[in-house]
Amino acid sequence: MNTLVFAQLFPDEATCREHYKNMRIKRGLTCKKWGGTGHFWLACKGQVECKGCHFRTTLRRGTVMEHSHLSFRVWYLAILFMTATKTGISACEMQRQLGYKRYKTVWSRMHRIRTLMGRRDDLYSLTGMIEFDEGFFKEATPEKEHQRLKRGKDSQRLENVGVMVESTPLVDINTGNESKHCRYFKLKALDTQKSESINTLFQNSVTSDRVVFTDQGNNYQDIHKFVDMHITEKSSKNSTKTTLKLAHIEIGNAKRTFLGVYHKMSSDYLQNYLNEFTYKLNRRNFADLFERVIKAAVFPYWEESA
Ligand SMILES: [Zn+2]
């Protein structure tokens, strides 16, 4: 959705609230007390009431908008700016666009949306042939930058990120040229470079009947336990152009995107930035990102996996 369409569909708070209400009710409500699904809409209170036990609750409860005083329209606009921009938008810029006073509020709401995006992608496991590689991301904060200048370049903290790509090799029948088709990606911040965090990643993110390609990293010796076949190739100029090409491209793209958009990026929130990047990357061929995020935003978190 672009800004013009948004302005037509959601001109004011009432249209946003009505839209959210309809999406939320269409999604279905379950009573917190006993799980009943029948509810009345209490227009005067802006709440729903359980038909069985008369327990009342707001539409925001359990969703990304829970405990937030921001209007529905501000939430909708924030989701619009995050999904309509290819590279994303900084909290500073968002604050300016929304005309909002408090930076911290805008910043934390954006991270909630990124967490939501990550939870959606976590529902899926990768299939097909998988490339796996690691990239190092520099932490960027003004304080860190100051320390770095004071102490010399090497004091800057590096964060390790694992990149998984579903890729299918394709050979052109007429020319014999080889290329690759890629579908879904996963980018995960790794706690340490140690093999445990890589093992956990494979356990959670791929189905066991997969073929995985990596270079000959020291931390990859257990990967074969989680997949059907693990093929290693010695790291070389050639492997970065062939076997692990897609993983390398996306590590580079993610770094460039982050550098261009965010002035501050603390390693504590690196996974959230990766969530947004991956969410958009995996849905690069879809035109309805805004609608998809709103749809995800009406799910209470305890029902998300359903
Ligand atoms: Zn009830």
Coordinates of C-alpha atoms and ligand atoms in Angstrom, one line a residue:
M1 CA 0.0 0.0 0.0
N2 CA 1.3 3.5 -0.8
T3 CA 0.6 6.7 1.1
L4 CA -2.2 7.9 -1.4
V5 CA -4.2 4.7 -1.0
F6 CA -3.7 4.8 2.8
A7 CA -5.0 8.4 3.0
Q8 CA -8.1 7.4 1.1
L9 CA -8.8 4.2 3.1
F10 CA -7.9 5.5 6.5
P11 CA -8.6 9.3 6.7
D12 CA -9.1 9.4 10.4
E13 CA -9.0 7.5 13.7
A14 CA -12.6 6.2 13.4
T15 CA -11.9 4.4 10.1
C16 CA -8.7 2.8 11.5
R17 CA -10.5 1.7 14.7
E18 CA -13.4 0.2 12.7
H19 CA -10.9 -1.6 10.4
Y20 CA -9.0 -3.0 13.3
K21 CA -12.2 -4.1 15.1
N22 CA -13.4 -5.9 12.0
M23 CA -10.1 -7.7 11.4
R24 CA -9.9 -8.6 15.1
I25 CA -13.5 -10.0 15.2
K26 CA -13.0 -11.8 11.9
R27 CA -10.0 -13.4 13.4
G28 CA -12.1 -14.7 16.2
L29 CA -12.1 -14.1 19.9
T30 CA -11.6 -16.5 22.8
C31 CA -12.6 -15.7 26.4
K32 CA -9.6 -15.4 28.7
K33 CA -11.6 -17.1 31.5
W34 CA -12.8 -20.3 29.9
G35 CA -12.1 -20.2 26.2
G36 CA -15.6 -19.5 25.0
T37 CA -15.8 -18.0 21.5
G38 CA -19.2 -16.2 21.5
H39 CA -18.9 -12.4 22.1
F40 CA -21.0 -9.3 22.0
W41 CA -19.7 -6.0 20.8
L42 CA -20.3 -3.2 23.3
A43 CA -20.1 -0.1 21.1
C44 CA -20.4 2.4 24.0
K45 CA -17.4 0.9 25.7
G46 CA -15.4 -0.1 22.7
Q47 CA -15.0 -3.5 24.2
V48 CA -16.2 -7.1 23.6
E49 CA -18.1 -9.1 26.2
C50 CA -18.1 -12.9 26.5
K51 CA -21.6 -14.4 26.0
G52 CA -21.0 -17.1 28.5
C53 CA -19.4 -15.3 31.5
H54 CA -19.8 -11.6 30.6
F55 CA -16.0 -11.0 30.9
R56 CA -15.1 -7.8 29.1
T57 CA -12.0 -7.1 27.3
T58 CA -10.5 -4.6 24.8
L59 CA -9.6 -5.4 21.2
R60 CA -5.9 -4.6 21.9
R61 CA -5.4 -7.2 24.6
G62 CA -2.7 -9.7 23.9
T63 CA -1.8 -8.0 20.5
V64 CA 1.1 -5.9 19.5
M65 CA -0.9 -2.8 20.6
E66 CA -1.6 -4.0 24.1
H67 CA -0.9 -1.4 26.9
S68 CA -0.3 1.3 24.2
H69 CA -1.8 4.7 24.4
L70 CA -1.0 5.5 20.8
S71 CA -4.1 5.8 18.6
F72 CA -4.9 3.2 16.0
R73 CA -4.1 5.6 13.3
V74 CA -0.6 6.2 14.6
W75 CA 0.0 2.5 14.8
Y76 CA -1.4 2.1 11.2
L77 CA 0.9 4.9 10.0
A78 CA 3.9 3.4 11.7
I79 CA 3.2 0.1 10.0
L80 CA 2.7 1.9 6.7
F81 CA 6.1 3.7 6.9
M82 CA 7.9 0.5 7.9
T83 CA 6.3 -1.6 5.1
A84 CA 6.1 0.9 2.3
T85 CA 9.8 1.8 2.5
K86 CA 12.1 -0.7 0.9
T87 CA 15.0 -0.2 3.3
G88 CA 13.0 0.8 6.4
I89 CA 12.9 4.0 8.4
S90 CA 14.8 5.1 11.5
A91 CA 12.9 5.9 14.8
C92 CA 14.1 9.5 14.4
E93 CA 12.6 9.8 11.0
M94 CA 9.4 8.1 12.1
Q95 CA 9.1 10.5 15.0
R96 CA 9.3 13.4 12.6
Q97 CA 6.8 11.9 10.2
L98 CA 4.3 11.2 13.0
G99 CA 4.9 14.5 14.7
Y100 CA 5.2 12.6 17.9
K101 CA 6.9 14.2 21.0
R102 CA 8.6 11.2 22.6
Y103 CA 11.4 9.4 20.7
K104 CA 11.5 6.5 23.1
T105 CA 7.8 5.7 22.6
V106 CA 8.1 5.6 18.8
W107 CA 11.4 3.6 19.1
S108 CA 9.9 1.0 21.4
R109 CA 6.7 0.6 19.3
M110 CA 8.8 0.1 16.2
H111 CA 10.6 -2.7 18.0
R112 CA 7.3 -4.3 18.9
I113 CA 6.4 -4.4 15.2
R114 CA 9.8 -5.9 14.4
T115 CA 9.4 -8.6 17.1
L116 CA 6.0 -9.4 15.5
M117 CA 7.6 -9.7 12.1
G118 CA 10.2 -12.1 13.6
R119 CA 7.5 -14.3 15.2
R120 CA 5.7 -14.6 11.9
D121 CA 8.9 -15.8 10.1
D122 CA 9.7 -18.2 13.0
L123 CA 6.6 -20.1 12.2
Y124 CA 8.2 -21.4 9.0
S125 CA 11.0 -23.9 8.5
L126 CA 13.3 -23.8 5.5
T127 CA 13.1 -26.5 2.9
G128 CA 15.0 -27.5 -0.2
M129 CA 18.8 -27.0 -0.4
I130 CA 20.2 -24.6 2.1
E131 CA 23.2 -22.3 2.0
F132 CA 24.5 -21.3 5.4
D133 CA 27.1 -18.7 6.2
E134 CA 28.0 -16.2 8.9
G135 CA 28.5 -12.5 8.7
F136 CA 29.9 -10.0 11.2
F137 CA 27.9 -6.8 11.9
K138 CA 29.4 -3.8 13.5
E139 CA 27.5 -2.2 16.4
A140 CA 26.7 1.4 15.7
T141 CA 25.9 3.8 18.5
P142 CA 27.3 7.3 19.1
E143 CA 28.9 6.2 22.4
K144 CA 30.5 3.2 20.8
E145 CA 31.8 5.3 17.9
H146 CA 33.3 7.7 20.4
Q147 CA 35.1 4.9 22.2
R148 CA 36.2 3.4 18.9
L149 CA 37.9 6.7 17.9
K150 CA 39.5 7.0 21.3
R151 CA 40.8 3.4 21.5
G152 CA 41.4 2.6 17.9
K153 CA 39.4 0.6 15.4
D154 CA 39.6 -2.9 17.0
S155 CA 37.6 -2.0 20.1
Q156 CA 34.4 -2.0 18.1
R157 CA 32.1 -4.8 19.0
L158 CA 31.2 -7.3 16.3
E159 CA 28.1 -9.3 16.2
N160 CA 27.9 -12.6 14.5
V161 CA 24.9 -13.3 12.3
G162 CA 24.0 -16.7 10.8
V163 CA 22.4 -16.5 7.3
M164 CA 20.3 -19.4 5.9
V165 CA 19.1 -19.3 2.3
E166 CA 16.8 -21.8 0.5
S167 CA 18.3 -22.2 -2.9
T168 CA 17.6 -24.4 -5.8
P169 CA 20.3 -24.7 -8.5
L170 CA 18.9 -24.3 -12.0
V171 CA 20.5 -25.2 -15.3
D172 CA 19.4 -23.6 -18.5
I173 CA 18.7 -26.6 -20.9
N174 CA 19.7 -24.6 -24.0
T175 CA 22.8 -22.8 -22.8
G176 CA 23.9 -25.1 -19.9
N177 CA 24.4 -21.9 -17.8
E178 CA 23.9 -22.5 -14.1
S179 CA 22.0 -20.1 -11.9
K180 CA 20.1 -20.3 -8.6
H181 CA 16.6 -19.6 -7.6
C182 CA 16.1 -18.6 -4.0
R183 CA 13.0 -18.5 -1.9
Y184 CA 13.1 -17.9 1.8
F185 CA 15.8 -16.6 4.1
K186 CA 16.6 -16.6 7.8
L187 CA 19.0 -14.2 9.5
K188 CA 19.7 -14.8 13.1
A189 CA 22.0 -13.1 15.6
L190 CA 24.2 -15.8 17.2
D191 CA 25.0 -15.6 20.9
T192 CA 28.6 -16.6 20.3
Q193 CA 30.5 -18.1 17.5
K194 CA 30.4 -21.4 19.2
S195 CA 28.8 -24.5 17.7
E196 CA 26.0 -24.7 20.3
S197 CA 24.2 -21.6 19.0
I198 CA 24.6 -22.8 15.4
N199 CA 23.2 -26.2 16.4
T200 CA 20.2 -24.6 18.1
L201 CA 19.6 -22.5 14.9
F202 CA 19.6 -25.6 12.7
Q203 CA 17.3 -27.5 15.2
N204 CA 14.8 -24.7 15.1
S205 CA 14.9 -23.5 11.6
V206 CA 15.2 -26.4 9.1
T207 CA 13.4 -29.7 8.6
S208 CA 15.7 -32.7 9.1
D209 CA 15.5 -33.9 5.5
R210 CA 17.6 -31.1 4.1
V211 CA 20.9 -30.7 2.3
V212 CA 23.1 -27.9 3.7
F213 CA 26.1 -26.3 2.2
T214 CA 28.6 -24.4 4.3
D215 CA 32.3 -23.6 4.2
Q216 CA 34.7 -25.5 6.4
G217 CA 34.1 -23.5 9.6
N218 CA 35.3 -25.0 12.9
N219 CA 31.8 -24.6 14.4
Y220 CA 30.0 -26.6 11.8
Q221 CA 31.0 -30.1 12.9
D222 CA 27.6 -31.0 14.4
I223 CA 25.4 -29.7 11.6
H224 CA 25.1 -33.2 10.0
K225 CA 23.2 -34.3 13.1
F226 CA 20.3 -32.1 12.2
V227 CA 20.0 -32.5 8.5
D228 CA 20.1 -35.2 5.9
M229 CA 23.4 -34.2 4.3
H230 CA 26.0 -31.5 5.1
I231 CA 28.3 -30.6 2.3
T232 CA 31.3 -28.4 3.1
E233 CA 33.4 -26.5 0.6
K234 CA 36.8 -24.9 1.4
S235 CA 36.3 -21.1 1.6
S236 CA 37.7 -19.5 -1.5
K237 CA 36.9 -16.8 -4.0
N238 CA 35.1 -19.3 -6.0
S239 CA 32.8 -20.5 -3.2
T240 CA 31.7 -17.0 -2.4
K241 CA 30.6 -16.7 -6.1
T242 CA 29.0 -20.1 -6.4
T243 CA 28.0 -22.4 -3.5
L244 CA 27.5 -19.6 -0.9
K245 CA 26.7 -16.8 -3.3
L246 CA 23.2 -16.0 -2.1
A247 CA 24.1 -16.0 1.6
H248 CA 27.0 -13.6 0.8
I249 CA 24.8 -11.3 -1.2
E250 CA 22.2 -11.0 1.6
I251 CA 24.8 -10.4 4.3
G252 CA 26.1 -7.5 2.2
N253 CA 22.6 -6.2 1.5
A254 CA 21.7 -6.3 5.2
K255 CA 24.8 -4.4 6.2
R256 CA 24.3 -1.7 3.6
T257 CA 20.7 -1.3 4.5
F258 CA 21.4 -0.9 8.2
L259 CA 24.3 1.5 7.6
G260 CA 22.1 3.7 5.3
V261 CA 19.1 3.9 7.6
Y262 CA 20.0 3.7 11.3
H263 CA 22.3 6.0 13.2
K264 CA 22.2 3.9 16.3
M265 CA 22.0 0.2 16.3
S266 CA 22.7 -1.5 19.5
S267 CA 23.6 -5.2 19.5
D268 CA 20.8 -5.9 22.0
Y269 CA 18.3 -5.1 19.3
L270 CA 20.2 -6.5 16.3
Q271 CA 17.8 -9.4 16.0
N272 CA 14.9 -7.0 15.7
Y273 CA 16.5 -5.2 12.8
L274 CA 17.2 -8.5 11.2
N275 CA 13.6 -9.5 11.7
E276 CA 12.4 -6.5 9.7
F277 CA 15.0 -7.0 7.0
T278 CA 14.1 -10.7 6.6
Y279 CA 10.4 -10.2 6.8
K280 CA 10.5 -7.9 3.8
L281 CA 13.1 -10.0 1.9
N282 CA 10.9 -13.1 2.3
R283 CA 7.9 -11.2 1.0
R284 CA 9.7 -9.3 -1.7
N285 CA 7.2 -10.5 -4.4
F286 CA 4.1 -9.5 -2.4
A287 CA 2.4 -6.2 -2.8
D288 CA 0.3 -6.3 0.4
L289 CA 2.9 -6.1 3.2
F290 CA 0.9 -3.5 5.1
E291 CA -2.2 -5.7 5.1
R292 CA -0.1 -8.7 6.1
V293 CA 1.4 -6.9 9.1
I294 CA -2.0 -5.6 10.2
K295 CA -3.4 -9.1 10.0
A296 CA -0.6 -10.3 12.2
A297 CA -1.1 -7.4 14.5
V298 CA -4.6 -8.5 15.5
F299 CA -3.4 -12.0 16.6
P300 CA -3.1 -12.2 20.4
Y301 CA 0.4 -13.6 21.0
W302 CA -0.9 -16.7 22.7
E303 CA -2.8 -17.6 19.5
E304 CA -0.1 -16.8 17.0
S305 CA 1.0 -20.3 16.3
A306 CA -2.6 -21.4 15.6
Ligands
ZN1 ZN -16.1 -15.7 29.2

